[in-house]
Short mmCIF file of C-alpha atoms and ligand atoms in Angstrom, two decimals:
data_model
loop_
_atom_site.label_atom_id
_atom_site.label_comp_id
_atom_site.label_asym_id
_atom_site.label_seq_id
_atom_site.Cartn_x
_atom_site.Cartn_y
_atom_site.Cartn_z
CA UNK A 96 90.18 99.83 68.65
CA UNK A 97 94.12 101.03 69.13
CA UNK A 98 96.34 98.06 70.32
CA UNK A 99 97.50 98.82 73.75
CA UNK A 100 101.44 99.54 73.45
CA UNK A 101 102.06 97.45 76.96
CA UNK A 102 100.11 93.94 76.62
CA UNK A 103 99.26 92.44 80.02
CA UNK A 104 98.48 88.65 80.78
CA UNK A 105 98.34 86.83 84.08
CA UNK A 106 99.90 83.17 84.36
CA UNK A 107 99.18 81.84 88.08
CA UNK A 108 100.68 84.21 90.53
CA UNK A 109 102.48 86.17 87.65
CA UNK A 110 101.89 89.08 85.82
CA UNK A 111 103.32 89.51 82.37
CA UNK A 112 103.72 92.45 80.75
CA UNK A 113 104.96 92.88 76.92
CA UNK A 114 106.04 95.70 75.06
CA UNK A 115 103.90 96.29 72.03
CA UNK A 116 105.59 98.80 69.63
CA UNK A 117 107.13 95.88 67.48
CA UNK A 118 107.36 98.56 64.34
CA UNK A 119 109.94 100.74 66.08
CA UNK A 120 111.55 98.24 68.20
CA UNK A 121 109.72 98.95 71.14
CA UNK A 122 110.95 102.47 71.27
CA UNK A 123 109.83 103.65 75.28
CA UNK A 124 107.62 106.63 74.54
CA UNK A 125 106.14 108.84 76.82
CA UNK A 126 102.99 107.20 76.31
CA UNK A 127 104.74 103.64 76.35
CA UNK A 128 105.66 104.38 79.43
CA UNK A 129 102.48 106.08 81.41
CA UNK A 130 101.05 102.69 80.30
CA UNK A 131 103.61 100.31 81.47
CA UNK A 132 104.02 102.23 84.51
CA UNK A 133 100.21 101.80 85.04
CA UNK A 134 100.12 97.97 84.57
CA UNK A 135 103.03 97.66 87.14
CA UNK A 136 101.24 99.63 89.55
CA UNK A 137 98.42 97.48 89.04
CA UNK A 138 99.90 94.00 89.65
CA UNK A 139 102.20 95.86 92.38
CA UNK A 140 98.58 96.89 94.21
CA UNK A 141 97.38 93.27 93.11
CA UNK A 142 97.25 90.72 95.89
CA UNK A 143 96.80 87.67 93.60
CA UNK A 144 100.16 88.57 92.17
CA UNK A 145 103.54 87.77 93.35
CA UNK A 146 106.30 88.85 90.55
CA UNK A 147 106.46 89.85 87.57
CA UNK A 148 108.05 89.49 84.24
CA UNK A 149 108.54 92.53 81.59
CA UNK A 150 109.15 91.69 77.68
CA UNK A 151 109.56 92.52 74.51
CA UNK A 152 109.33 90.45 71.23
CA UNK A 153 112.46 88.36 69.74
CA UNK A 154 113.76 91.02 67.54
CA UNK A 155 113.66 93.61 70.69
CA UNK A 156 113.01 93.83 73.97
CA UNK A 157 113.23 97.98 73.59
CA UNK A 158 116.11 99.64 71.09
CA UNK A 159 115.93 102.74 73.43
CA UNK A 160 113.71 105.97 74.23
CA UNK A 161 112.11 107.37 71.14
CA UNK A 162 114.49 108.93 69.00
CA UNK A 163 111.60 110.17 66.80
CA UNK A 164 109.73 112.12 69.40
CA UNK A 165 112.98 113.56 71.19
CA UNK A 166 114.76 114.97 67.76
CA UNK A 167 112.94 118.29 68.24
CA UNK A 168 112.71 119.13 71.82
CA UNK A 169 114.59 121.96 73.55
CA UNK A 170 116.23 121.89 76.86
CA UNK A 171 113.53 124.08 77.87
CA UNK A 172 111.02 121.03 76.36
CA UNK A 173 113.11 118.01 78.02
CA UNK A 174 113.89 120.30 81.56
CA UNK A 175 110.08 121.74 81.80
CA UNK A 176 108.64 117.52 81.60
CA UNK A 177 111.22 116.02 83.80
CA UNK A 178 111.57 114.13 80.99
CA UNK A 179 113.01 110.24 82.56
CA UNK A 180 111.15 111.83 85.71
CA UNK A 181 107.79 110.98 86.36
CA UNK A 182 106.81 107.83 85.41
CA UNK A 183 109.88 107.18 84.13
CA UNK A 184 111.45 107.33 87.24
CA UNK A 185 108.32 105.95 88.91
CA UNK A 186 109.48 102.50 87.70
CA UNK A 187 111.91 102.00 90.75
CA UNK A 188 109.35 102.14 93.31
CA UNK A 189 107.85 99.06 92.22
CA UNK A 190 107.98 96.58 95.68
CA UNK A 191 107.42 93.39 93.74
CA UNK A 192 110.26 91.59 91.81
CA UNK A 193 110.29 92.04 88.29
CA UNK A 194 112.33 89.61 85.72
CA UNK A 195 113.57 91.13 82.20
CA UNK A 196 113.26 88.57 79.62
CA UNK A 197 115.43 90.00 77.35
CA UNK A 198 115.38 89.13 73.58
CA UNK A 199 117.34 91.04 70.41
CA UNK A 200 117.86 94.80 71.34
CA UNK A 201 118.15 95.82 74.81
CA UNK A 202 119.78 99.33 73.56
CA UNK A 203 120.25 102.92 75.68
CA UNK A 204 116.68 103.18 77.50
CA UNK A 205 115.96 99.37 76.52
CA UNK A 206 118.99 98.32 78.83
CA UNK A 207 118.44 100.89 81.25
CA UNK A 208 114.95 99.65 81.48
CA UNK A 209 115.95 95.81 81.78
CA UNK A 210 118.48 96.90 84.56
CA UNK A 211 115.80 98.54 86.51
CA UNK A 212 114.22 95.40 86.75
CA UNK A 213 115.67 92.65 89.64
CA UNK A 214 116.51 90.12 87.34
CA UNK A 215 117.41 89.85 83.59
CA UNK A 216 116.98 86.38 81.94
CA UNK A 217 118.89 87.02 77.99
CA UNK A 218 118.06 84.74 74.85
CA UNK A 219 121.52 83.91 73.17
CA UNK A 220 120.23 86.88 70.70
CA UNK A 221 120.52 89.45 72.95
CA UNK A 222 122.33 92.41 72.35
CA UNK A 223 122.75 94.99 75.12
CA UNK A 224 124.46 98.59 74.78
CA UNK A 225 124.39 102.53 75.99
CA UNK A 226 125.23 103.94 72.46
CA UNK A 227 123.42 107.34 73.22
CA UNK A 228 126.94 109.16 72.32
CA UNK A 229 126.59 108.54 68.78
CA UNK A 230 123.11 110.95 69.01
CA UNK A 231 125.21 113.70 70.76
CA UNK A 232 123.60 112.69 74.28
CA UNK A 233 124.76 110.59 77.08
CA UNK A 234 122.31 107.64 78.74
CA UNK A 235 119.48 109.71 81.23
CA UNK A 236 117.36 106.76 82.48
CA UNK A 237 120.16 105.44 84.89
CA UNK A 238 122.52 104.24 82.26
CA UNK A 239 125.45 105.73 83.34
CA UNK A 240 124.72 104.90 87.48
CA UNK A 241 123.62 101.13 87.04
CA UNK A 242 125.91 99.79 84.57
CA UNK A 243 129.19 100.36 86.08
CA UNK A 244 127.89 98.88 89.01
CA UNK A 245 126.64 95.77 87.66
CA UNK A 246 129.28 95.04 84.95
CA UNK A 247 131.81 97.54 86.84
CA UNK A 248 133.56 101.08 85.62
CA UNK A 249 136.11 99.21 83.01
CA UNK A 250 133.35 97.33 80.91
CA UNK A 251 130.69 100.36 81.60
CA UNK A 252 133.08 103.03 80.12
CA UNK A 253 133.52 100.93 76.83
CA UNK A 254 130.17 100.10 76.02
CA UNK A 255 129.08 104.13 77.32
CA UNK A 256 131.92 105.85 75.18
CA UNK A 257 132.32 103.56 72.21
CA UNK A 258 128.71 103.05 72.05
CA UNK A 259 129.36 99.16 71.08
CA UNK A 260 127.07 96.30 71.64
CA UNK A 261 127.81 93.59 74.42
CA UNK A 262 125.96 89.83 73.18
CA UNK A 263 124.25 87.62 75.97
CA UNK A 264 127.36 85.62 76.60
CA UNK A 265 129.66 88.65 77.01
CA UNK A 266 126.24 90.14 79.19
CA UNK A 267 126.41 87.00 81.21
CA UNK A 268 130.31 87.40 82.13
CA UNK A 269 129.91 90.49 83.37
CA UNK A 270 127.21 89.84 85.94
CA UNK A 271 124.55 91.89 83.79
CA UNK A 272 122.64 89.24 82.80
CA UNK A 273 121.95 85.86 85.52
CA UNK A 274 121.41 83.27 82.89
CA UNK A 275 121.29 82.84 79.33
CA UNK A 276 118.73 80.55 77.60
CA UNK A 277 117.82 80.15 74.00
CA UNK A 278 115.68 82.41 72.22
CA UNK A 279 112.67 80.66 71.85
CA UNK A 280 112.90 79.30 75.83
CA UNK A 281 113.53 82.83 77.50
CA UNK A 282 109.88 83.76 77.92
CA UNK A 283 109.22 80.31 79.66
CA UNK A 284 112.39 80.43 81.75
CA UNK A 285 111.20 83.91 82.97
CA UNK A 286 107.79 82.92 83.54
CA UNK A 287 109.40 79.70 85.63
CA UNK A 288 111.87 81.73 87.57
CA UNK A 289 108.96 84.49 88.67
CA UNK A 290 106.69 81.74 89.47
CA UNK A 291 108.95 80.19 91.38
CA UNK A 292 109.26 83.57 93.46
CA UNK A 293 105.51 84.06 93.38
CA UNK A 294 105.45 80.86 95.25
CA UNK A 295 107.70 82.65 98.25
CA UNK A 296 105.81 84.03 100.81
CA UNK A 297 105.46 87.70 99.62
CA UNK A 298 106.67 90.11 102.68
CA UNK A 299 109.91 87.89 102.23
CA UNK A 300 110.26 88.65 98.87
CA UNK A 301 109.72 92.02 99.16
CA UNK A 302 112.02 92.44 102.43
CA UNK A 303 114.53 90.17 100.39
CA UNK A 304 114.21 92.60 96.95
CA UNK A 305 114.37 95.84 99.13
CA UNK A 306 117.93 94.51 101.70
CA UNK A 307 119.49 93.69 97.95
CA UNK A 308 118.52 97.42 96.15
CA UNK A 309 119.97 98.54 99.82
CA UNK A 310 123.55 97.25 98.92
CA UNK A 311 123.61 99.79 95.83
CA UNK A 312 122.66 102.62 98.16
CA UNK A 313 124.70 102.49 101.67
CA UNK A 314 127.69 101.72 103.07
CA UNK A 315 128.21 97.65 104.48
CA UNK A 316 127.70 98.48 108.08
CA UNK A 317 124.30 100.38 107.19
CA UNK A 318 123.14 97.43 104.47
CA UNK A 319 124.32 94.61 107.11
CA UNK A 320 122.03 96.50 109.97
CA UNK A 321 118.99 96.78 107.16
CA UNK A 322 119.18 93.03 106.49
CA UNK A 323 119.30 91.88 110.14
CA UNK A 324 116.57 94.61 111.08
CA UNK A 325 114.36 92.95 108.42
CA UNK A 326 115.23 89.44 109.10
CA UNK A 327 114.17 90.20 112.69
CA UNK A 328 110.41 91.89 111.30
CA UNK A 329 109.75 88.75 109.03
CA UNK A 330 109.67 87.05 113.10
CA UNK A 331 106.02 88.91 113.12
CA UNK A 332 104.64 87.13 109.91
CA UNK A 333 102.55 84.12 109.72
CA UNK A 334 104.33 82.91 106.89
CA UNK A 335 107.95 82.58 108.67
CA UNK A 336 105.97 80.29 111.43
CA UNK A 337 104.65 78.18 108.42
CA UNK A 338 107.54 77.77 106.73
CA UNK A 339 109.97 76.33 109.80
CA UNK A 340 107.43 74.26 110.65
CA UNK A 341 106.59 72.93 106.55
CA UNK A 342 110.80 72.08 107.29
CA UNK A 343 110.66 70.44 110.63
CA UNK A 344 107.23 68.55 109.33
CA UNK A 345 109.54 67.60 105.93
CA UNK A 346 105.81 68.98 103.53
CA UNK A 347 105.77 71.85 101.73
CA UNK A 348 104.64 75.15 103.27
CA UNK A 349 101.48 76.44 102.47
CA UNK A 350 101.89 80.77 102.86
CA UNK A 351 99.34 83.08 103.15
CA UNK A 352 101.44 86.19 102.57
CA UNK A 353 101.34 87.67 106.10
N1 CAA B 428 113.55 105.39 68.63
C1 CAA B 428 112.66 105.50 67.63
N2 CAA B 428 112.57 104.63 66.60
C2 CAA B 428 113.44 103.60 66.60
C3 CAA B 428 114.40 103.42 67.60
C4 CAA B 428 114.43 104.37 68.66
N3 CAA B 428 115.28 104.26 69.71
N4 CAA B 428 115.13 102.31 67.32
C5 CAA B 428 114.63 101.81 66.17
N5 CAA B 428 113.62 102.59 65.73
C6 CAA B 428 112.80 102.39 64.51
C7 CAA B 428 113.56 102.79 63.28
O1 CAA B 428 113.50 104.19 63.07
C8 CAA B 428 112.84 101.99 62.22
O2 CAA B 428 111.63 102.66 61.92
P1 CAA B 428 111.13 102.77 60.36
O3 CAA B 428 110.90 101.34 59.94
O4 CAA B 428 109.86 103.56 60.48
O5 CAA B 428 112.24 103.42 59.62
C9 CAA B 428 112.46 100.71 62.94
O6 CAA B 428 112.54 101.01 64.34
C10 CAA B 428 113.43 99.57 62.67
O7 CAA B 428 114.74 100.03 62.93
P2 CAA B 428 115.95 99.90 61.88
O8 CAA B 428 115.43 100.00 60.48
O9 CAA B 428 116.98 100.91 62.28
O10 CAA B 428 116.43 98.42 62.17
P3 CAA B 428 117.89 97.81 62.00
O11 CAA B 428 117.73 96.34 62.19
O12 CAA B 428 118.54 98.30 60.77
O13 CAA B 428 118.74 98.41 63.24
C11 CAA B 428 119.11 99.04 65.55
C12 CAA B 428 118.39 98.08 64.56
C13 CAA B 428 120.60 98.80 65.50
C14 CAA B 428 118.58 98.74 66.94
C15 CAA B 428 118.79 100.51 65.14
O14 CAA B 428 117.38 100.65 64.99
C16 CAA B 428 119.25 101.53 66.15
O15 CAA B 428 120.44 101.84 66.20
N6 CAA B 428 118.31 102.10 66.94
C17 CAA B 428 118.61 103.18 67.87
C18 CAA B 428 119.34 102.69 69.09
C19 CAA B 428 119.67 103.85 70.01
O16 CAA B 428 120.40 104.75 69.66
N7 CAA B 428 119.11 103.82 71.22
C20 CAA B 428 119.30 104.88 72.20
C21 CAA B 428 118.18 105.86 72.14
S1 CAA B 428 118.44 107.31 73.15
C22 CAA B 428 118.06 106.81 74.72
O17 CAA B 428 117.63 105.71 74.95
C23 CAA B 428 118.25 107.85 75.80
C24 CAA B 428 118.10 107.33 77.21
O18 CAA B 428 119.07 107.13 77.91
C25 CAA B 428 116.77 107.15 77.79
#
């Protein structure tokens, strides 16, 4: 039997999903992807699920899209696939929050992938980096779009034109990164930090995820009117009576997810 190249566990109310290419340093594939675009959609349609966390092993979480597989393709070959389309692209529709626990190489695709995801937790070996201008290419999974605004257009042009590597710490100044653990803790701190959320009552989290995405995409006044809009819907849920009244009763709220 062929090892899956996306493992897939389930701890409580989160779903854990780890890269299994270890060989080539989790290089994202086509077919790497199709399958960790599958398992996503899977705990996404899940009820019993309420985050996620993505990984890779210590030495990588993914050192980029396959370097291997793209060497002889055309423009015709890359233009014809949508290739970062598709499933690829497919990715950012995921409703559920999903933590990056980040270990080693998070390099051109690898850090694009970990900043598609709503949180990244980096070991104190993690090395992040856009260094697809030392193949002759530029970053084409979001690279170029995300970084500068989550580290900002200073920091983004240097690591996207020199091609250098940024470590956790440097990550963590920056605002790419929200914490940095040790190496042989991040998987646990992920897990932790997604159970926590999984403990949230879910149309929260989701409203919560979506009104954040929404400040990348519209202007304040637009973003400000989303967030009130959906702080006014969670007024229908079930959940928003139980948890007031879990406060005013000082116990802990018991949600249902509706
Ligand atoms: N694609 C395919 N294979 C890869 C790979 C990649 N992105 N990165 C590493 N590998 C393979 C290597 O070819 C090697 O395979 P073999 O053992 O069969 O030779 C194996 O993984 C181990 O790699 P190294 O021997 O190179 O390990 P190292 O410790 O000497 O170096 C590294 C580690 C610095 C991460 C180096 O592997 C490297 O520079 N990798 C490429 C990083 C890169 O350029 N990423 C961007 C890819 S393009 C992209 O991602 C486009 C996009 O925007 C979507």
């Amino acid at each position: 039997m062929t090892e899956p190249l996306v493992k897939v566990s389930v701890q409580g109310r989160v779903g854990i999903l780890t890269l299994n290419r270890p060989k080539a340093l989790n290089a994202l594939s086509n077919e790497v992807i199709d399958e960790l675009a599958e398992a996503l959609r899977a705990f996404d349609a899940d009820e019993n699920i309420g985050a996620m966390v993505l990984a890779g092993n210590e030495r990588a979480f993914a050192a980029g899209a396959d370097i291997g597989a793209m060497q002889g393709w055309s423009y015709m070959d890359v233009y014809k696939q949508d290739y970062l389309g598709g499933n690829w692209e497919s990715l950012k529709r995921i409703r559920k929050p999903i933590i990056a626990a980040v270990s080693g190489y998070a390099l051109g695709g690898g850090c694009e992938l970990a900043m598609l995801c709503d949180i990244i937790i980096a070991a104190d070996n993690a090395k992040f980096g856009q260094p697809e201008i030392k193949l002759g290419v530029i970053p084409g999974f979001g690279g170029t779009q995300r970084l500068p605004r989550a580290v900002g257009k200073a920091k983004a042009m240097d690591l996207v034109l020199t091609a250098r590597m940024m470590d956790a710490e440097e990550a963590e100044r920056a605002g790419l990164v929200s914490r940095v653990v040790p190496a042989d803790r991040v998987i646990e701190e992920a897990i932790e930090a997604a159970t926590v959320i999984a403990s949230m009552s879910l149309p929260s989290v989701i409203m919560a995820k979506e009104c954040v995405n929404m400040a990348y995409e519209s202007g304040l006044d637009a973003g400000l009117m989303y967030e009130r809009r959906n702080f006014h819907a969670l007024f229908a849920t079930q959940d928003q009576k139980e948890g007031m009244a879990a406060f005013v009763e000082k116990r802990k709220a018991d949600f249902k997810h509706k």
